């Protein structure tokens, strides 16, 4: 689907032969700094709001927290130079025939993935909070849930968690909650070390403790005899047991024994699976483990959708049972689910269900802080599974097994290299032991164009001098790559003298294998492209006009970003490849670290967190580690303003601030800012116990917290630390120096300010910047530049651990870096300036028609967003028409859909508020048209309030009955056909072309008929 735009302010480019599209066809793409408003628009808007200079927009912000000059980052690059630079960096990656797989398998990407990735209303829309305008996203997630249910047998599949490690942690906390036995967790030592590290990092400062289940050096499996040594006391506290189906040595664990052991000791079993290996001809599904099946499944599904992308975006699998016999867990699980629903006219449709458990509703009582998740990966994985179907997956598995067997046949003829665990069943991976120094072997292979595998010598205890290497096989290995590997092995190891050419059996014990077919249909490429194209038409995209969802910063997402992220040097790079071969991705990460230090004014940066909420958790855990290292053990309280986003509370609770008094709410004053007296009283009371404060700035009312700096210095004086929720950086980036403001940690949501597409709910991404005090504690790895100019990585000296199995959502770092290159030192502050100007202009246009909230702050200048409400008269009109006050705002939100727009954020943070954020991406004409639509909505409320009740009118479906969908949960169905769709009654692209008054007439006509 092309992008329809009518933006006037674009610069004609010579087209680059490297690009698969002509940017000149997309005016927003070629506008300077991706700002569509031209100089005249800007001057006119400024005049309208009565200001003379753009700097006046920020005059209420104390000058001592502002940057004196633009941040010290490079000048902007023009479009074609950006293309060239990114291409050259990507070329620094040395892609080789790879058998690495391991923590992040690499399977063939189906062509449907590229097709769906380009459907902008699917890739750029937000979380489907308005189901009537988001059926495209919802159906695509439904398909993912159903396909995964077919493969795994699990009835409730979450859509979706960040990655496998996060899913393991969420399953653990869920098991502890539902089991009510205690907080001890048994962890298999044969899980991936990177997953264990993340889980332990997340559990720090909580009540969870771990018992490690050791492995057996002879078999390479868990040491099953060890279970006999667990006494009754040990067993009575264990709530959950996490184990893999295929362990980190590629060996098949005895999942029956492990599941039965769990069930007989009232321990919830959490099985880590690989979904692709559960296809026909593959492994036994987790519902058939032991006599009753596993309780939870976790795993990674990134490889169902995309290539390694240097580690991410990933896609965490999380599933639980939901049938007559087992249904207690679902309401205690994290994240998002899509359920079947009906609209008010009985049409079948889909809606997000169970969202009352989520952080925005339950705040500190939420079961997890996950907000933006990996949604778009779920869309892609679902499409990919339907395109492959059960036969396609069977073929992929057959190819992988064939490749493995072919290499094993060669190995068996060679001296000096052999299977390390010949008596243990494996599937598509092998571990070899060699007399050769593994490092030398890997280097030698690399010079021959091969990444032959991973050194796994340290994954099993005992026989310390054992040298082990693991090779993973998949359907990317064709005859050519197999021959390459064979040749290398034959050149490196001598042939056995007395080659008995005995025929080896590669049989895998049937107890590990699937017995019945999956029942997953396949659809042709053409059928699927037509279907997903239709799905895209059911959504709207910020490409097509103002997407006013406040606090979500729905700005234009450049095509250039996606092109850069798709360059093979970035998308195919494996995070475990040798450092010399992954210089391209390391350079992007290094540059991103450096740029964000300058943009924020803070000296330390981690690029690891994968969403804003995870950034918050990183920040709070840094605070805890800092206090711990100062032997300051009594800081058990965190201050959060009551108006904060739900993730702030959920994050604090997740970090261990979950006792009844550990979160202290800060009150807002009449102007919507932190109440100074209340803050001082609470500080005085809790100063010796204060760990830190979390403040959103600009806050969720769109106001700059003018006392921020003073609050920060008082918190510091009390020994606490200051977290700034930077979700609203689009208002202040390049203008406010967070170092001067007194910030110790801040997250930047890349999917907001830094133009990463929202993907229908994710992947999000976050970069956390920190003050000097916290640098040594940063998580994951820091990328450093060596004297010779090359890049390497190092772990900070007191690191708090890791939040991701690899480098976070690397693909998104490429996108953000690509955007930054186009912005440069002038573009960053200009972006925020025009975002604020657009919001002030719109607010000024609408303020004669709608009151603004908070009601006492009419004269306080807004930043990038503002909150409208209805007048008492309007509420009364609606009430007379049968819409009670508490339902009025969400219902008015539905009228926006009739005008071809998405709705503003409804009823958050003010229950009676409509939060509007226009961003800097639109021309004055586009903003004017949006304003006319909002004014027309006012007219409709006054003249025809009954119309509001039946809104929306032109979406494919009427208002969805969410209550019923939640009461009668249907989370999967056998997919024997593509879900049937209702089409738009009037397409948003047509609505976009119509006069607002014409739309009003059509609404009224549609109600009459
Ligand atoms: C103010 C604020 N803080 C935190 C978050 C959480 O960020 P994420 O969705 O990336 O986890 C959001 C997301 O909507 C937000 O608006």
Coordinates of C-alpha atoms in Angstrom, one line a residue, residues 586-815:
X586 CA 28.4 -2.4 17.0
X587 CA 29.1 0.9 15.3
X588 CA 25.4 1.7 15.2
X589 CA 25.1 0.9 18.9
X590 CA 28.2 2.9 19.7
X591 CA 27.0 6.0 17.8
X592 CA 23.5 5.7 19.4
X593 CA 25.1 5.7 22.8
X594 CA 27.1 8.7 22.0
X595 CA 24.3 10.7 20.4
X596 CA 21.9 10.1 23.3
X597 CA 24.5 11.3 25.8
X598 CA 24.6 14.6 24.1
X599 CA 20.8 14.8 23.5
X600 CA 20.0 14.1 27.1
X601 CA 22.9 15.9 28.7
X602 CA 23.7 12.8 30.7
X603 CA 27.0 11.0 30.6
X604 CA 25.9 7.3 30.5
X605 CA 23.6 5.4 28.2
X606 CA 22.3 1.8 27.7
X607 CA 20.7 0.8 24.5
X608 CA 19.5 -2.6 26.0
X609 CA 15.9 -1.9 27.2
X610 CA 13.2 -2.9 24.8
X611 CA 10.3 -0.6 25.9
X612 CA 9.6 2.4 28.0
X613 CA 8.4 0.3 30.8
X614 CA 11.5 -1.8 30.7
X615 CA 13.5 1.4 30.7
X616 CA 11.7 2.4 33.9
X617 CA 12.6 -0.9 35.5
X618 CA 16.2 -0.5 34.5
X619 CA 16.2 2.9 36.1
X620 CA 14.7 1.8 39.4
X621 CA 16.9 -1.3 39.6
X622 CA 19.9 1.0 39.1
X623 CA 18.7 3.1 42.0
X624 CA 18.4 0.1 44.2
X625 CA 21.9 -1.1 43.2
X626 CA 23.4 2.3 43.9
X627 CA 21.9 2.4 47.4
X628 CA 23.0 -1.2 48.0
X629 CA 26.5 -0.4 47.0
X630 CA 26.5 2.6 49.4
X631 CA 25.4 0.2 52.1
X632 CA 22.2 2.2 52.3
X633 CA 19.8 -0.7 52.9
X634 CA 16.7 1.1 54.2
X635 CA 15.6 3.0 51.2
X636 CA 12.3 1.2 50.6
X637 CA 10.1 4.0 49.4
X638 CA 9.5 5.5 46.0
X639 CA 7.5 8.7 45.3
X640 CA 5.3 8.8 42.2
X641 CA 2.8 11.5 41.3
X642 CA -0.8 10.1 41.2
X643 CA -1.3 11.3 37.6
X644 CA 1.7 9.1 36.3
X645 CA 1.3 6.5 33.6
X646 CA 0.3 3.1 35.0
X647 CA 3.6 1.6 34.0
X648 CA 5.4 3.8 36.7
X649 CA 3.5 2.1 39.5
X650 CA 3.6 -1.3 38.0
X651 CA 7.4 -0.9 37.5
X652 CA 7.9 0.1 41.1
X653 CA 5.9 -2.9 42.3
X654 CA 7.8 -5.2 39.9
X655 CA 11.1 -3.9 41.3
X656 CA 10.1 -4.9 44.8
X657 CA 8.2 -1.8 46.0
X658 CA 5.1 -3.8 46.7
X659 CA 4.5 -3.4 50.4
X660 CA 1.4 -1.4 51.2
X661 CA 3.4 1.8 52.0
X662 CA 6.3 1.5 49.6
X663 CA 4.8 3.7 46.9
X664 CA 4.0 7.2 48.1
X665 CA 1.7 9.1 45.8
X666 CA 2.5 12.7 45.2
X667 CA -0.5 15.0 44.8
X668 CA -1.1 17.4 42.0
X669 CA -1.9 21.0 42.7
X670 CA -4.8 22.9 41.0
X671 CA -2.6 23.6 38.0
X672 CA -1.9 19.9 37.4
X673 CA 1.8 20.1 38.6
X674 CA 3.3 18.3 41.5
X675 CA 2.0 20.0 44.7
X676 CA 5.0 21.7 46.3
X677 CA 3.7 21.6 49.9
X678 CA 2.6 18.0 49.6
X679 CA 6.0 17.0 48.2
X680 CA 7.8 18.8 51.0
X681 CA 5.7 17.3 53.7
X682 CA 6.2 13.8 52.3
X683 CA 9.9 14.3 51.8
X684 CA 10.3 15.4 55.4
X685 CA 8.4 12.3 56.6
X686 CA 10.2 9.8 54.4
X687 CA 13.6 11.3 53.6
X688 CA 15.6 8.5 55.3
X689 CA 13.7 5.8 53.5
X690 CA 13.5 7.5 50.1
X691 CA 15.0 5.4 47.2
X692 CA 13.9 7.9 44.6
X693 CA 11.2 9.7 42.8
X694 CA 9.7 9.0 39.3
X695 CA 8.4 12.1 37.5
X696 CA 7.0 12.3 34.0
X697 CA 8.2 15.5 32.4
X698 CA 6.4 17.1 30.6
X699 CA 3.7 15.5 32.6
X700 CA 0.7 13.6 31.4
X701 CA -1.3 16.8 31.3
X702 CA 1.2 18.2 28.8
X703 CA 2.7 20.6 31.3
X704 CA 6.4 21.1 32.0
X705 CA 7.0 20.5 35.7
X706 CA 8.5 23.9 36.5
X707 CA 9.6 22.8 40.0
X708 CA 11.5 19.8 38.7
X709 CA 14.9 21.1 39.3
X710 CA 14.1 22.1 42.9
X711 CA 12.4 18.8 43.6
X712 CA 15.5 17.0 42.2
X713 CA 17.9 18.9 44.4
X714 CA 15.8 18.2 47.5
X715 CA 15.6 14.5 46.7
X716 CA 19.3 14.4 46.1
X717 CA 19.9 16.2 49.4
X718 CA 17.8 13.5 51.1
X719 CA 20.0 10.8 49.5
X720 CA 17.4 9.8 46.9
X721 CA 17.6 9.6 43.1
X722 CA 15.5 11.1 40.4
X723 CA 13.9 9.1 37.5
X724 CA 12.4 11.1 34.7
X725 CA 9.8 9.2 32.6
X726 CA 10.8 10.5 29.2
X727 CA 7.8 9.3 27.2
X728 CA 7.2 12.9 26.3
X729 CA 10.7 13.9 25.2
X730 CA 9.2 15.0 21.9
X731 CA 8.4 18.3 23.6
X732 CA 11.8 19.0 25.0
X733 CA 14.5 17.1 23.1
X734 CA 17.4 19.3 22.3
X735 CA 15.9 22.1 24.3
X736 CA 16.2 20.9 27.9
X737 CA 19.4 19.6 29.4
X738 CA 18.4 16.7 31.7
X739 CA 21.7 16.9 33.5
X740 CA 21.0 20.4 34.6
X741 CA 17.5 19.4 35.5
X742 CA 18.9 16.9 38.0
X743 CA 17.9 13.7 36.3
X744 CA 19.7 10.5 37.3
X745 CA 17.9 8.2 34.9
X746 CA 15.5 8.7 32.0
X747 CA 14.1 6.5 29.3
X748 CA 13.5 7.7 25.7
X749 CA 10.7 5.8 24.0
X750 CA 12.2 5.3 20.5
X751 CA 8.7 4.4 19.2
X752 CA 7.5 7.8 20.2
X753 CA 10.0 10.7 19.9
X754 CA 12.5 8.8 17.7
X755 CA 10.1 7.6 14.9
X756 CA 10.0 3.9 15.4
X757 CA 6.8 2.5 14.0
X758 CA 4.3 1.5 16.7
X759 CA 3.4 -1.8 15.0
X760 CA -0.1 -2.0 16.4
X761 CA 1.3 -2.0 20.0
X762 CA 5.0 -2.7 19.6
X763 CA 7.8 -3.4 19.3
X764 CA 8.6 -0.4 21.4
X765 CA 12.1 0.4 22.4
X766 CA 13.9 2.5 24.9
X767 CA 17.3 4.1 25.5
X768 CA 18.1 4.9 29.1
X769 CA 20.5 7.7 29.9
X770 CA 22.0 8.1 33.4
X771 CA 24.0 10.4 35.6
X772 CA 27.6 9.8 36.5
X773 CA 26.7 8.0 39.7
X774 CA 24.9 5.2 37.9
X775 CA 27.3 4.5 35.0
X776 CA 29.1 1.7 36.6
X777 CA 25.9 -0.1 37.3
X778 CA 24.5 -0.1 33.7
X779 CA 23.0 -3.3 32.4
X780 CA 24.2 -5.4 29.5
X781 CA 27.2 -4.5 27.6
X782 CA 28.6 -1.1 26.7
X783 CA 30.0 -0.7 23.2
X784 CA 33.5 0.9 23.2
X785 CA 35.7 2.2 20.5
X786 CA 39.3 0.9 20.5
X787 CA 42.3 2.9 19.6
X788 CA 42.4 1.4 16.1
X789 CA 38.8 2.7 15.5
X790 CA 37.2 -0.7 15.8
X791 CA 34.4 -1.5 18.2
X792 CA 34.2 -3.9 21.1
X793 CA 32.1 -4.4 24.2
X794 CA 32.6 -4.4 27.9
X795 CA 30.5 -5.1 30.9
X796 CA 30.3 -2.1 33.4
X797 CA 32.2 -2.8 36.6
X798 CA 29.2 -3.1 38.9
X799 CA 26.5 -4.0 36.3
X800 CA 23.1 -4.9 37.6
X801 CA 22.9 -7.7 35.1
X802 CA 20.9 -8.0 31.8
X803 CA 17.4 -7.2 30.7
X804 CA 17.7 -8.9 27.3
X805 CA 19.2 -12.1 26.0
X806 CA 21.3 -10.0 23.6
X807 CA 21.4 -6.4 22.5
X808 CA 17.8 -5.4 22.9
X809 CA 15.6 -4.5 19.8
X810 CA 18.7 -3.7 17.7
X811 CA 16.6 -3.2 14.5
X812 CA 15.0 -0.3 16.2
X813 CA 18.3 1.3 17.1
X814 CA 19.1 1.3 13.3
X815 CA 15.8 3.1 12.7

